[in-house]
Amino acid sequence: MIFKEQYEEIHRIARTIFENPELGYKEVKTRKAVVDFLKKVNPDIELETFSTTGLKTSLGSGRELNIAFIAELDAVYAPSHWCADKETGAAHNCGHYTQVAIALALYRYFFTSETYKTFDYKLTFIFVPAEEYLDLAYREELKKNKQISYYGGKPEAMKLGVFDDIDIGICVHAMGGEFSERTIEVNCDLAGFLYKKYTFEGKATHAGFDPFSAKNAYSMSTLFNVALGLTRQQLKDAEKVRMNPIVMESDMSTNVIPNRITVGSDLRTLTVDYMKEAAAKMDDAAKGSAMALQGKVSIETQMGYLPFVQDRYLSEFVIEAFQRNEEISAIWNNNVISAAGDIGDLSYMIPCIQIGYSGFTGTIHGDDFKDVDPEYIFEVFPRFLAQVFEQLNGRIDKTRLYRRSYEEYEKLILSITE
């Protein structure tokens, strides 16, 4: 009954967050909404803060295991979305606002019912900023001022030790597309990605009087785009490789041959090893394009997020809960998509799963994205998640879990970007 009783309030908080979207490391109003709700539910709550807007709190103590439910606070930069912030361009067209509301619904349920006291594990709620990889100029300033070390919220929290006492991470995420029936998704693996910047340099001359002496940097970048297009035939389909080159910087004019242009692109693959191989192909294409037109190119590689392989063992508990559930009609299993998330980085350290849920229309990150089944999202689905946590109680085989250190993670990241 608790989920039904609190539905209207949870839905109202979700709408407030949706209508007040904030970009990563700037989620001040969202954080306040979370804090106000949690303190209303539990006036004695202990809250740990991190990464400017991040929050962490736990239910239970003295347990060997600690399971985290993780929600993401930030919005996407999408100024053309129908509910975007007119000043910042932020919009909640990735569904993170529903994650936050679902986490609050779960916290209230477990605290009010005291169900968590029967668990053989501690239950921790972590609200993480800056999952979306964007607004990079602002985050670069934060890095320069030593306020953060990573653009992504989970890697930053990992460095700060937020997950040091966590054994299992559970996330949820909106499913893309429309569904005729209420649906969940398990074992949906995500790609990882690098961020590449190629700066082509040539020689400027008057475009009308003496183009013969020039070395056209724009032409080098065009040749590079053609080379990438032809390279796609040599990239493995199974790796779901994605590249999206764009012109980032240039001071071109029509009467001067351009002598400098910067092209940026992400590079997405399903495995780290193939990410390195595909990156080498991209670099060769850039070097060859510059050489062909007597120019040069400098290359900058920046790590995005690691690929995410969901923990199949933990997903078994979700599937069991679904089989016992009478409110959710369908389940998707073992999908693979080229989208990425910093849950991949966390899953390198500890086993993680991300449970998908329907209830939306439009395209994720698109202008028309919105929820259309709030009752499912904010009442039925949280109740299902509570059943998942009950399935985990007393049944986790610790020998099937793993843990790697932040130092091991950092070493891996450096090996990719060197």
PDB file of C-alpha atoms in Angstrom, residues 120-257:
ATOM      1  CA  ASP A 120      21.364  -9.406   5.491  1.00  0.00           C
ATOM      2  CA  TYR A 121      22.891  -6.441   3.649  1.00  0.00           C
ATOM      3  CA  LYS A 122      23.101  -2.689   4.111  1.00  0.00           C
ATOM      4  CA  LEU A 123      21.082  -0.739   1.567  1.00  0.00           C
ATOM      5  CA  THR A 124      22.718   2.475   0.354  1.00  0.00           C
ATOM      6  CA  PHE A 125      21.222   5.175  -1.839  1.00  0.00           C
ATOM      7  CA  ILE A 126      23.652   7.170  -3.981  1.00  0.00           C
ATOM      8  CA  PHE A 127      22.588  10.184  -6.039  1.00  0.00           C
ATOM      9  CA  VAL A 128      25.346  10.822  -8.587  1.00  0.00           C
ATOM     10  CA  PRO A 129      25.875  14.019 -10.605  1.00  0.00           C
ATOM     11  CA  ALA A 130      27.075  14.404 -14.181  1.00  0.00           C
ATOM     12  CA  GLU A 131      26.389  11.066 -15.847  1.00  0.00           C
ATOM     13  CA  GLU A 132      25.966  12.724 -19.238  1.00  0.00           C
ATOM     14  CA  TYR A 133      29.273  13.460 -21.019  1.00  0.00           C
ATOM     15  CA  LEU A 134      28.695  17.077 -22.021  1.00  0.00           C
ATOM     16  CA  ASP A 135      29.187  20.739 -21.023  1.00  0.00           C
ATOM     17  CA  LEU A 136      32.876  19.905 -21.265  1.00  0.00           C
ATOM     18  CA  ALA A 137      34.205  23.478 -21.216  1.00  0.00           C
ATOM     19  CA  TYR A 138      32.619  24.019 -17.798  1.00  0.00           C
ATOM     20  CA  ARG A 139      33.927  20.709 -16.489  1.00  0.00           C
ATOM     21  CA  GLU A 140      37.379  21.501 -17.836  1.00  0.00           C
ATOM     22  CA  GLU A 141      37.334  24.640 -15.676  1.00  0.00           C
ATOM     23  CA  LEU A 142      36.336  22.533 -12.673  1.00  0.00           C
ATOM     24  CA  LYS A 143      39.290  20.256 -13.432  1.00  0.00           C
ATOM     25  CA  LYS A 144      41.686  23.181 -13.741  1.00  0.00           C
ATOM     26  CA  ASN A 145      40.464  24.454 -10.365  1.00  0.00           C
ATOM     27  CA  LYS A 146      40.935  20.937  -8.933  1.00  0.00           C
ATOM     28  CA  GLN A 147      37.260  20.695  -8.009  1.00  0.00           C
ATOM     29  CA  ILE A 148      36.895  17.470  -9.999  1.00  0.00           C
ATOM     30  CA  SER A 149      39.189  14.996 -11.745  1.00  0.00           C
ATOM     31  CA  TYR A 150      36.692  13.362 -14.138  1.00  0.00           C
ATOM     32  CA  TYR A 151      33.986  14.669 -16.419  1.00  0.00           C
ATOM     33  CA  GLY A 152      31.740  11.738 -15.445  1.00  0.00           C
ATOM     34  CA  GLY A 153      30.098  11.579 -12.041  1.00  0.00           C
ATOM     35  CA  LYS A 154      30.672   7.917 -11.248  1.00  0.00           C
ATOM     36  CA  PRO A 155      34.422   7.898 -12.037  1.00  0.00           C
ATOM     37  CA  GLU A 156      34.728  11.031  -9.904  1.00  0.00           C
ATOM     38  CA  ALA A 157      32.867   9.338  -7.050  1.00  0.00           C
ATOM     39  CA  MET A 158      35.062   6.258  -7.481  1.00  0.00           C
ATOM     40  CA  LYS A 159      38.186   8.364  -7.017  1.00  0.00           C
ATOM     41  CA  LEU A 160      36.694   9.993  -3.921  1.00  0.00           C
ATOM     42  CA  GLY A 161      36.029   6.599  -2.343  1.00  0.00           C
ATOM     43  CA  VAL A 162      32.239   6.853  -2.443  1.00  0.00           C
ATOM     44  CA  PHE A 163      31.980   3.249  -3.667  1.00  0.00           C
ATOM     45  CA  ASP A 164      34.764   1.786  -1.524  1.00  0.00           C
ATOM     46  CA  ASP A 165      32.285   0.167   0.874  1.00  0.00           C
ATOM     47  CA  ILE A 166      29.819  -0.886  -1.855  1.00  0.00           C
ATOM     48  CA  ASP A 167      29.733  -4.517  -3.041  1.00  0.00           C
ATOM     49  CA  ILE A 168      26.970  -4.369  -5.675  1.00  0.00           C
ATOM     50  CA  GLY A 169      25.589  -1.503  -7.767  1.00  0.00           C
ATOM     51  CA  ILE A 170      22.004  -1.451  -9.028  1.00  0.00           C
ATOM     52  CA  CYS A 171      20.855   1.225 -11.478  1.00  0.00           C
ATOM     53  CA  VAL A 172      17.685   1.735 -13.480  1.00  0.00           C
ATOM     54  CA  HIS A 173      17.173   3.527 -16.773  1.00  0.00           C
ATOM     55  CA  ALA A 174      14.382   4.544 -19.121  1.00  0.00           C
ATOM     56  CA  MET A 175      14.036   2.282 -22.151  1.00  0.00           C
ATOM     57  CA  GLY A 176      14.087   3.903 -25.563  1.00  0.00           C
ATOM     58  CA  GLY A 177      11.003   3.650 -27.757  1.00  0.00           C
ATOM     59  CA  GLU A 178       7.326   3.042 -27.091  1.00  0.00           C
ATOM     60  CA  PHE A 179       5.894  -0.209 -25.763  1.00  0.00           C
ATOM     61  CA  SER A 180       2.356  -1.548 -26.008  1.00  0.00           C
ATOM     62  CA  GLU A 181       2.677  -3.193 -22.593  1.00  0.00           C
ATOM     63  CA  ARG A 182       4.534  -2.480 -19.384  1.00  0.00           C
ATOM     64  CA  THR A 183       8.058  -3.808 -19.877  1.00  0.00           C
ATOM     65  CA  ILE A 184      11.374  -4.193 -18.079  1.00  0.00           C
ATOM     66  CA  GLU A 185      14.796  -4.925 -19.541  1.00  0.00           C
ATOM     67  CA  VAL A 186      17.777  -6.862 -18.184  1.00  0.00           C
ATOM     68  CA  ASN A 187      21.275  -7.621 -19.466  1.00  0.00           C
ATOM     69  CA  CYS A 188      21.373  -4.711 -21.902  1.00  0.00           C
ATOM     70  CA  ASP A 189      25.097  -4.169 -22.460  1.00  0.00           C
ATOM     71  CA  LEU A 190      26.432  -0.744 -23.415  1.00  0.00           C
ATOM     72  CA  ALA A 191      29.343   0.424 -25.525  1.00  0.00           C
ATOM     73  CA  GLY A 192      32.293   2.333 -24.168  1.00  0.00           C
ATOM     74  CA  PHE A 193      33.730   5.352 -25.884  1.00  0.00           C
ATOM     75  CA  LEU A 194      36.777   7.514 -26.414  1.00  0.00           C
ATOM     76  CA  TYR A 195      36.737  11.172 -27.356  1.00  0.00           C
ATOM     77  CA  LYS A 196      39.214  12.058 -30.122  1.00  0.00           C
ATOM     78  CA  LYS A 197      40.346  15.495 -31.297  1.00  0.00           C
ATOM     79  CA  TYR A 198      42.290  15.925 -34.528  1.00  0.00           C
ATOM     80  CA  THR A 199      43.805  19.325 -35.288  1.00  0.00           C
ATOM     81  CA  PHE A 200      44.875  19.610 -38.926  1.00  0.00           C
ATOM     82  CA  GLU A 201      47.438  22.277 -39.776  1.00  0.00           C
ATOM     83  CA  GLY A 202      48.435  23.592 -43.196  1.00  0.00           C
ATOM     84  CA  LYS A 203      49.528  26.870 -44.730  1.00  0.00           C
ATOM     85  CA  ALA A 204      47.328  29.908 -45.345  1.00  0.00           C
ATOM     86  CA  THR A 205      47.514  32.013 -48.513  1.00  0.00           C
ATOM     87  CA  HIS A 206      45.157  34.298 -50.441  1.00  0.00           C
ATOM     88  CA  ALA A 207      42.458  32.036 -51.861  1.00  0.00           C
ATOM     89  CA  GLY A 208      42.166  34.022 -55.086  1.00  0.00           C
ATOM     90  CA  PHE A 209      45.688  35.303 -55.751  1.00  0.00           C
ATOM     91  CA  ASP A 210      47.830  32.364 -54.643  1.00  0.00           C
ATOM     92  CA  PRO A 211      46.009  29.180 -53.658  1.00  0.00           C
ATOM     93  CA  PHE A 212      48.844  27.247 -55.298  1.00  0.00           C
ATOM     94  CA  SER A 213      51.211  27.800 -52.383  1.00  0.00           C
ATOM     95  CA  ALA A 214      48.666  26.808 -49.741  1.00  0.00           C
ATOM     96  CA  LYS A 215      48.153  23.651 -47.752  1.00  0.00           C
ATOM     97  CA  ASN A 216      44.419  23.410 -47.078  1.00  0.00           C
ATOM     98  CA  ALA A 217      43.622  22.166 -43.559  1.00  0.00           C
ATOM     99  CA  TYR A 218      39.909  22.012 -44.344  1.00  0.00           C
ATOM    100  CA  SER A 219      40.621  19.717 -47.291  1.00  0.00           C
ATOM    101  CA  MET A 220      42.664  17.495 -44.978  1.00  0.00           C
ATOM    102  CA  SER A 221      39.678  17.213 -42.639  1.00  0.00           C
ATOM    103  CA  THR A 222      37.400  16.427 -45.591  1.00  0.00           C
ATOM    104  CA  LEU A 223      39.762  13.688 -46.743  1.00  0.00           C
ATOM    105  CA  PHE A 224      39.774  12.390 -43.161  1.00  0.00           C
ATOM    106  CA  ASN A 225      35.975  12.142 -43.183  1.00  0.00           C
ATOM    107  CA  VAL A 226      36.104  10.211 -46.451  1.00  0.00           C
ATOM    108  CA  ALA A 227      38.771   7.895 -45.024  1.00  0.00           C
ATOM    109  CA  LEU A 228      36.624   7.193 -41.951  1.00  0.00           C
ATOM    110  CA  GLY A 229      33.683   6.386 -44.194  1.00  0.00           C
ATOM    111  CA  LEU A 230      35.739   3.885 -46.189  1.00  0.00           C
ATOM    112  CA  THR A 231      37.250   2.465 -42.982  1.00  0.00           C
ATOM    113  CA  ARG A 232      33.832   1.413 -41.725  1.00  0.00           C
ATOM    114  CA  GLN A 233      33.952  -1.614 -44.037  1.00  0.00           C
ATOM    115  CA  GLN A 234      36.959  -2.847 -42.064  1.00  0.00           C
ATOM    116  CA  LEU A 235      35.321  -2.481 -38.637  1.00  0.00           C
ATOM    117  CA  LYS A 236      33.677  -5.475 -36.976  1.00  0.00           C
ATOM    118  CA  ASP A 237      29.880  -5.413 -37.001  1.00  0.00           C
ATOM    119  CA  ALA A 238      29.771  -7.298 -33.707  1.00  0.00           C
ATOM    120  CA  GLU A 239      31.549  -4.422 -31.959  1.00  0.00           C
ATOM    121  CA  LYS A 240      28.812  -1.945 -32.954  1.00  0.00           C
ATOM    122  CA  VAL A 241      31.435   0.682 -33.745  1.00  0.00           C
ATOM    123  CA  ARG A 242      30.176   4.256 -33.931  1.00  0.00           C
ATOM    124  CA  MET A 243      32.062   7.390 -35.023  1.00  0.00           C
ATOM    125  CA  ASN A 244      30.558  10.856 -35.327  1.00  0.00           C
ATOM    126  CA  PRO A 245      33.137  13.417 -36.525  1.00  0.00           C
ATOM    127  CA  ILE A 246      32.206  17.110 -36.278  1.00  0.00           C
ATOM    128  CA  VAL A 247      34.068  20.374 -36.920  1.00  0.00           C
ATOM    129  CA  MET A 248      34.833  21.871 -33.529  1.00  0.00           C
ATOM    130  CA  GLU A 249      37.157  24.807 -34.183  1.00  0.00           C
ATOM    131  CA  SER A 250      38.069  26.846 -37.251  1.00  0.00           C
ATOM    132  CA  ASP A 251      38.661  30.481 -38.224  1.00  0.00           C
ATOM    133  CA  MET A 252      37.932  29.916 -41.911  1.00  0.00           C
ATOM    134  CA  SER A 253      37.010  32.716 -44.307  1.00  0.00           C
ATOM    135  CA  THR A 254      36.275  32.545 -48.020  1.00  0.00           C
ATOM    136  CA  ASN A 255      39.283  34.588 -49.151  1.00  0.00           C
ATOM    137  CA  VAL A 256      41.969  32.729 -47.190  1.00  0.00           C
ATOM    138  CA  ILE A 257      42.934  29.088 -47.534  1.00  0.00           C
TER     139      ILE A 257
END
